[in-house]
XYZ file of C-alpha atoms in Angstrom:
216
model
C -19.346 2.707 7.875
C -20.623 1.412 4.482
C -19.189 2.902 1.320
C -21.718 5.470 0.758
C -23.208 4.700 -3.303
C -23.291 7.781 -5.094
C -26.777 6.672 -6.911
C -28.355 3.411 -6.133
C -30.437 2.483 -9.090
C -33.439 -0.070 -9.003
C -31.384 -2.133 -11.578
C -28.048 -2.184 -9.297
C -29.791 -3.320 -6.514
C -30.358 -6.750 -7.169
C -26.640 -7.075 -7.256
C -26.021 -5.697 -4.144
C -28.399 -7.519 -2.375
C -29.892 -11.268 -1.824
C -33.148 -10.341 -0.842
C -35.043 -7.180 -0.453
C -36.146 -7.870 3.316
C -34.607 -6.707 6.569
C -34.150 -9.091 9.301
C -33.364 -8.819 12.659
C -31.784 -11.728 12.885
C -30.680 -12.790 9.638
C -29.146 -16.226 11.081
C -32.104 -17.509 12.531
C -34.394 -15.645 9.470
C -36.249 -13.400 11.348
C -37.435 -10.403 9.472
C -38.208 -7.006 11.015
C -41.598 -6.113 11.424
C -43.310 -2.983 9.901
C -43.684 -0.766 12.654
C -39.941 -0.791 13.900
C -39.108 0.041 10.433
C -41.566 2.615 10.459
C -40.073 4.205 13.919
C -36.536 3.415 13.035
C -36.422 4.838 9.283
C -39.705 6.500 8.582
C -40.532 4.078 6.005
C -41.836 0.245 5.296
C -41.194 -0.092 2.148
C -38.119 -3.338 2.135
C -36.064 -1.819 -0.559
C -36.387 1.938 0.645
C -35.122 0.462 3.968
C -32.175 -1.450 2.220
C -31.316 1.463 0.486
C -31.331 3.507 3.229
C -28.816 0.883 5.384
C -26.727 0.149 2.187
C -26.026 4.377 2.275
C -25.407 5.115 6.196
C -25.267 1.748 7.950
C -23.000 -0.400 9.590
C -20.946 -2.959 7.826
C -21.018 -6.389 9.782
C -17.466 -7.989 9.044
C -16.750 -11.286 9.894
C -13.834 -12.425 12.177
C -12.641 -14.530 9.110
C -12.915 -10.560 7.164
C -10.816 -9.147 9.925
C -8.241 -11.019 10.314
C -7.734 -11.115 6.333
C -8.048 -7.043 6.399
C -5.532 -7.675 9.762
C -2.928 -9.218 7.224
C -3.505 -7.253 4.380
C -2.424 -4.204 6.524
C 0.646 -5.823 7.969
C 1.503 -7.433 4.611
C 1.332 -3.276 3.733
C 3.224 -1.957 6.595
C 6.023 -4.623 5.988
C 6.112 -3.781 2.320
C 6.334 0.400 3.294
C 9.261 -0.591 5.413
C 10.896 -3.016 3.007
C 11.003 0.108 0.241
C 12.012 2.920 2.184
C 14.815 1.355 4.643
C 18.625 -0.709 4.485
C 20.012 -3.316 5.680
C 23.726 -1.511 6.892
C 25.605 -4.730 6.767
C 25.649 -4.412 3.051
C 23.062 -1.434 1.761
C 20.622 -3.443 0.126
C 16.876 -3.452 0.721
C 15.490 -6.461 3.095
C 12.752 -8.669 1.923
C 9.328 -8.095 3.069
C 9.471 -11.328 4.506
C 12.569 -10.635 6.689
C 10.759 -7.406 8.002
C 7.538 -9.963 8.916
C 9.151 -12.007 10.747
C 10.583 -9.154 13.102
C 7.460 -8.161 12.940
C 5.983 -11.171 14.810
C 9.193 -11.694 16.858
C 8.356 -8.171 18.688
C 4.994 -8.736 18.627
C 3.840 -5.719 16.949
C -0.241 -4.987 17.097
C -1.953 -2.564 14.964
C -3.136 0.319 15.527
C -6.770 0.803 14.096
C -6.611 4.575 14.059
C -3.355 5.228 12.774
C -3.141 4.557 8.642
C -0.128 1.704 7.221
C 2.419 4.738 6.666
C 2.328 6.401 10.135
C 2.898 2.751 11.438
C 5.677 1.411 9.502
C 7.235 4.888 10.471
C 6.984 4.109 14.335
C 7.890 0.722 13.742
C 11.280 1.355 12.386
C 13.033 2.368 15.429
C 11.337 -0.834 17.270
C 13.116 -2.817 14.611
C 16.376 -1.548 15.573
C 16.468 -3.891 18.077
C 16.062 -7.236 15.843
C 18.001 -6.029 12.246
C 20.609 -3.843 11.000
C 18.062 -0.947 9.470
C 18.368 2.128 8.973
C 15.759 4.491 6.813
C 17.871 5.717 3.627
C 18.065 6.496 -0.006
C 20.176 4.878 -2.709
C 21.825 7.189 -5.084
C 22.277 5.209 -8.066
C 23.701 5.750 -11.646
C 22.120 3.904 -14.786
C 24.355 3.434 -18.001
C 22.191 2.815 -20.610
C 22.743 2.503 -24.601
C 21.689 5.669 -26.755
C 19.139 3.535 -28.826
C 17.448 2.520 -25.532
C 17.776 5.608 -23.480
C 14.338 7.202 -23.993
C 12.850 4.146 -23.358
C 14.427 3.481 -20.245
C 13.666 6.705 -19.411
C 10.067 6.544 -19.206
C 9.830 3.335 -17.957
C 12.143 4.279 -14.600
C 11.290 7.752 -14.431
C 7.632 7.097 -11.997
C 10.334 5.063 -9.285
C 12.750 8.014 -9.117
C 12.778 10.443 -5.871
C 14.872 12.872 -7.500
C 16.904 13.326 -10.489
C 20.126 14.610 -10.204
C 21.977 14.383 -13.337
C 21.800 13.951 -16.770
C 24.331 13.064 -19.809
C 23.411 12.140 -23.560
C 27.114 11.626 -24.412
C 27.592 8.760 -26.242
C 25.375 6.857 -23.829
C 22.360 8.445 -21.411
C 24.213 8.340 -18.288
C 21.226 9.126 -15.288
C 21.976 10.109 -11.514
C 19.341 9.655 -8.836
C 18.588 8.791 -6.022
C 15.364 5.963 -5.083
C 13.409 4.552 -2.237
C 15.523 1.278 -1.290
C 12.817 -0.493 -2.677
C 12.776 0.482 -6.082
C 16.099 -0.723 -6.756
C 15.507 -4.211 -8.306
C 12.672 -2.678 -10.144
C 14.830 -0.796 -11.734
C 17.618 -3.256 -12.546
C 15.107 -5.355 -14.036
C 13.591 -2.670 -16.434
C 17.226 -1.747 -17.344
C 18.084 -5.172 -18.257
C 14.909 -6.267 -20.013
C 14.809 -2.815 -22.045
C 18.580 -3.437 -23.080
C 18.571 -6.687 -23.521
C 21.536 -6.887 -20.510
C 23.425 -4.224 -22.233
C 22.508 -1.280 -19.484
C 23.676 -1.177 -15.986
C 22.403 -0.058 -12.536
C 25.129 1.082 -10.437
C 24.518 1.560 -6.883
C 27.026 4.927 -5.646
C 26.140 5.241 -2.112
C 23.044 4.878 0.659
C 21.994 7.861 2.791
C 20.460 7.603 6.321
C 17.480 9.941 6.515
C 15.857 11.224 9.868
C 13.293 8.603 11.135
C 11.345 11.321 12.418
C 10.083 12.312 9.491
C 7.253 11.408 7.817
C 7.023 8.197 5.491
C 6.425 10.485 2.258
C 9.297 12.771 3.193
């Protein structure tokens, strides 16, 4: 269905739409006539009508539309997997576009009524059989300079599962663990925030349960 507008406003509308008519057959410019839009909403008055459909009807999407929204949602399910799982032969993250590719090599379909999450969690066991993945965690450490520790801080801290430790001795010293994923996000913000004089050390990966859910 159509977003539903929470007010439509006679000023709005005129953005919304290119005429205020209803046609029946907007291709070949034939409008509806006044007595189906009586029966059908009650009313024929044009811009009642179009407010009415803009609220509660049907959006007609293009194939062009779908197969862009098709992409988009692949593009997202890739991404998903790309950030949460490992490649074993060396514990780093894969690119997206690695993931893609398997993607289209097992010829994986979507699944209009599941959402990107549930998907990319079924597809990881289907992977299996084209890469060396596994869903995991990193635990890393991050050495970072006292004058740029609170920065640091705050700029990591929203890409962080969970903490685990904490030192201000002499340098902020941080233990955590991170979504695959986040990892060169990290190492980036460390090294632009010290100027190259923090680190990002990677301490070990952990396999989770692929039965869980994508969030867990």
């Amino acid at each position: 269905s159509f977003s539903k507008f929470d007010v439509i406003r006679e000023k709005d509308i005129d953005e919304v739409l290119q005429a205020h008519s209803v046609f029946t057959n907007v291709s070949k410019g034939t409008l509806a006539k006044n007595k189906d839009l009586e029966r059908c909403f009650g009313s024929t008055d044009q811009t009642e009508v179009c407010k009415m459909i803009l609220e509660s009807g049907q959006l007609q999407v293009s194939q062009k539309e779908r197969k862009a929204e098709a992409e988009k949602t692949l593009h997202e399910i890739a991404t998903i997997v790309a950030d949460k799982c490992i490649n074993t032969d060396n514990n780093l993250p894969f690119p997206v576009s690695i993931i893609q590719t398997a993607m289209k090599e097992l010829k994986f379909s979507l699944k209009p009524n599941r959402g990107a999450k549930q998907q990319a969690l079924e597809l990881i066991p289907d992977l299996k059989k084209q890469l060396p993945i596994e869903r995991a965690q990193m635990r890393i450490r991050l050495g970072i300079p006292e004058k740029h520790a609170k920065d640091v801080k705050k700029a990591v801290s929203h890409l962080l599962s969970t903490t685990e430790n904490e030192n201000w001795d002499f340098e902020y010293e941080l233990t955590a663990r991170i979504d695959p994923g986040a990892y060169r996000s990290i190492s980036d913000l460390v090294s632009a925030s010290t100027k190259g004089a923090g680190n990002v050390e990677i301490l070990d990966c952990k396999v989770q349960d692929t039965t869980k859910t994508i969030d867990d």
